[in-house]
């Protein structure tokens, strides 16, 4: 029974719930960006490269797969699906750029709302200060040596 109470206490902590919300929102946001790339950005790019679905571009590693759809070419043998890779890479770049812009905006807002806290250095813990004083006292040449 104690383990269940401990688990309940762990699961109800604020940062665990925040993490769960972040993962859920991140997954939904990833699907939005994926749709943006596949449905809005890649069709015009695919049109520039011949009017086909760009994600279906591939290089067959055997001579028998030329002219087939990507799924059929994969059944016929190994292929390098570079179009799909480029689509996923573009998806990642757009997602990373949007997240960078969001973090940048949050940092600017934090500096405007709490400028004195952003500029203030964190206080040194008392035990670190004490250890530094002991170190400095041990380094002092005027200090008499140990007596035995």
Short mmCIF file of C-alpha atoms in Angstrom, two decimals:
data_model
loop_
_atom_site.label_atom_id
_atom_site.label_comp_id
_atom_site.label_asym_id
_atom_site.label_seq_id
_atom_site.Cartn_x
_atom_site.Cartn_y
_atom_site.Cartn_z
CA UNK A 1 0.00 0.00 0.00
CA UNK A 2 2.89 2.38 0.69
CA UNK A 3 4.13 2.00 -2.87
CA UNK A 4 0.74 3.07 -4.26
CA UNK A 5 0.73 6.17 -2.05
CA UNK A 6 4.26 7.01 -3.17
CA UNK A 7 3.30 6.54 -6.82
CA UNK A 8 0.22 8.74 -6.37
CA UNK A 9 2.37 11.45 -4.78
CA UNK A 10 4.88 11.18 -7.67
CA UNK A 11 2.21 11.26 -10.40
CA UNK A 12 0.44 14.28 -8.91
CA UNK A 13 3.56 16.45 -8.71
CA UNK A 14 3.28 19.51 -10.89
CA UNK A 15 6.29 18.84 -13.14
CA UNK A 16 5.11 15.31 -14.03
CA UNK A 17 1.72 16.65 -15.09
CA UNK A 18 3.37 19.51 -16.98
CA UNK A 19 5.55 16.99 -18.80
CA UNK A 20 2.52 14.89 -19.76
CA UNK A 21 0.69 17.95 -21.08
CA UNK A 22 3.81 18.99 -23.02
CA UNK A 23 4.14 15.57 -24.64
CA UNK A 24 0.47 15.53 -25.68
CA UNK A 25 0.57 19.06 -27.09
CA UNK A 26 3.91 18.33 -28.78
CA UNK A 27 2.47 15.27 -30.50
CA UNK A 28 -0.53 17.23 -31.77
CA UNK A 29 1.71 20.09 -32.89
CA UNK A 30 3.95 17.60 -34.72
CA UNK A 31 0.94 16.32 -36.67
CA UNK A 32 0.01 19.90 -37.61
CA UNK A 33 3.52 20.59 -38.91
CA UNK A 34 3.54 17.24 -40.71
CA UNK A 35 0.30 18.18 -42.47
CA UNK A 36 1.71 21.61 -43.32
CA UNK A 37 4.76 20.06 -44.94
CA UNK A 38 2.99 17.23 -46.77
CA UNK A 39 -0.19 19.06 -47.80
CA UNK A 40 0.95 22.66 -48.34
CA UNK A 41 4.70 22.88 -48.89
CA UNK A 42 5.66 19.66 -50.66
CA UNK A 43 3.02 19.66 -53.48
CA UNK A 44 4.43 22.84 -55.10
CA UNK A 45 7.97 21.55 -54.65
CA UNK A 46 6.93 18.20 -56.15
CA UNK A 47 5.38 20.05 -59.07
CA UNK A 48 8.71 21.76 -59.71
CA UNK A 49 10.33 18.32 -59.92
CA UNK A 50 7.93 16.78 -62.41
CA UNK A 51 4.45 17.04 -60.93
CA UNK A 52 4.59 13.83 -58.88
CA UNK A 53 4.23 13.23 -55.19
CA UNK A 54 7.67 14.19 -53.96
CA UNK A 55 7.56 11.62 -51.15
CA UNK A 56 7.38 8.83 -53.73
CA UNK A 57 10.73 9.66 -55.36
CA UNK A 58 13.21 6.84 -55.04
CA UNK A 59 16.29 5.24 -56.54
CA UNK A 60 15.91 1.50 -57.12
CA UNK A 61 18.89 -0.61 -56.15
CA UNK A 62 17.88 -3.28 -58.65
CA UNK A 63 17.04 -2.57 -62.29
CA UNK A 64 13.56 -4.07 -62.11
CA UNK A 65 11.89 -1.37 -60.00
CA UNK A 66 12.01 1.57 -62.44
CA UNK A 67 8.66 3.21 -63.17
CA UNK A 68 6.79 1.55 -60.31
CA UNK A 69 5.05 3.23 -57.40
CA UNK A 70 7.19 3.37 -54.26
CA UNK A 71 5.23 0.63 -52.46
CA UNK A 72 5.51 -1.69 -55.48
CA UNK A 73 9.20 -0.86 -55.92
CA UNK A 74 9.85 -1.78 -52.27
CA UNK A 75 8.18 -5.14 -52.89
CA UNK A 76 10.34 -5.68 -55.99
CA UNK A 77 13.58 -4.98 -54.13
CA UNK A 78 15.59 -2.50 -52.13
CA UNK A 79 15.14 1.20 -52.89
CA UNK A 80 16.54 4.48 -51.58
CA UNK A 81 13.42 6.59 -50.86
CA UNK A 82 15.15 9.98 -50.92
CA UNK A 83 11.91 11.91 -51.52
CA UNK A 84 10.38 10.64 -48.29
CA UNK A 85 13.62 11.42 -46.43
CA UNK A 86 13.65 15.00 -47.75
CA UNK A 87 9.99 15.45 -46.74
CA UNK A 88 10.71 14.26 -43.19
CA UNK A 89 13.87 16.38 -43.01
CA UNK A 90 11.92 19.48 -44.07
CA UNK A 91 9.27 18.62 -41.50
CA UNK A 92 11.95 18.48 -38.78
CA UNK A 93 13.55 21.77 -39.83
CA UNK A 94 10.21 23.60 -39.77
CA UNK A 95 9.30 22.09 -36.39
CA UNK A 96 12.70 22.95 -34.89
CA UNK A 97 12.48 26.52 -36.21
CA UNK A 98 9.00 27.02 -34.74
CA UNK A 99 10.07 25.64 -31.36
CA UNK A 100 13.15 27.90 -31.43
CA UNK A 101 10.94 30.93 -32.11
CA UNK A 102 8.60 29.95 -29.25
CA UNK A 103 11.49 29.58 -26.77
CA UNK A 104 12.95 32.88 -27.97
CA UNK A 105 9.60 34.62 -27.43
CA UNK A 106 9.18 33.11 -23.96
CA UNK A 107 12.68 34.26 -22.95
CA UNK A 108 11.91 37.82 -24.12
CA UNK A 109 8.62 37.85 -22.24
CA UNK A 110 10.30 36.53 -19.11
CA UNK A 111 12.91 39.32 -19.26
CA UNK A 112 10.19 41.97 -19.64
CA UNK A 113 8.04 40.63 -16.83
CA UNK A 114 10.85 39.92 -14.36
CA UNK A 115 13.90 41.99 -15.40
CA UNK A 116 15.35 42.20 -11.88
CA UNK A 117 15.14 38.42 -11.39
CA UNK A 118 16.65 37.71 -14.81
CA UNK A 119 19.63 39.97 -14.10
CA UNK A 120 20.15 38.79 -10.50
CA UNK A 121 22.74 36.05 -10.10
CA UNK A 122 21.73 33.07 -7.99
CA UNK A 123 22.91 33.27 -4.39
CA UNK A 124 25.83 31.07 -3.43
CA UNK A 125 24.80 28.40 -0.90
CA UNK A 126 26.10 28.89 2.62
CA UNK A 127 28.11 25.66 2.66
CA UNK A 128 29.99 26.71 -0.49
CA UNK A 129 30.84 30.08 1.09
CA UNK A 130 32.11 28.31 4.21
CA UNK A 131 34.24 25.91 2.17
CA UNK A 132 35.74 28.83 0.25
CA UNK A 133 36.64 30.56 3.53
CA UNK A 134 38.33 27.38 4.79
CA UNK A 135 40.24 27.05 1.51
CA UNK A 136 41.40 30.66 1.69
CA UNK A 137 42.45 30.25 5.33
CA UNK A 138 44.51 27.17 4.43
CA UNK A 139 46.26 29.07 1.62
CA UNK A 140 47.21 32.01 3.90
CA UNK A 141 51.05 31.93 4.36
CA UNK A 142 50.84 33.94 7.63
CA UNK A 143 48.92 31.11 9.22
CA UNK A 144 51.10 29.09 11.62
CA UNK A 145 51.68 25.46 10.69
CA UNK A 146 50.21 22.51 12.56
CA UNK A 147 51.81 21.63 15.87
CA UNK A 148 52.51 18.07 16.84
#
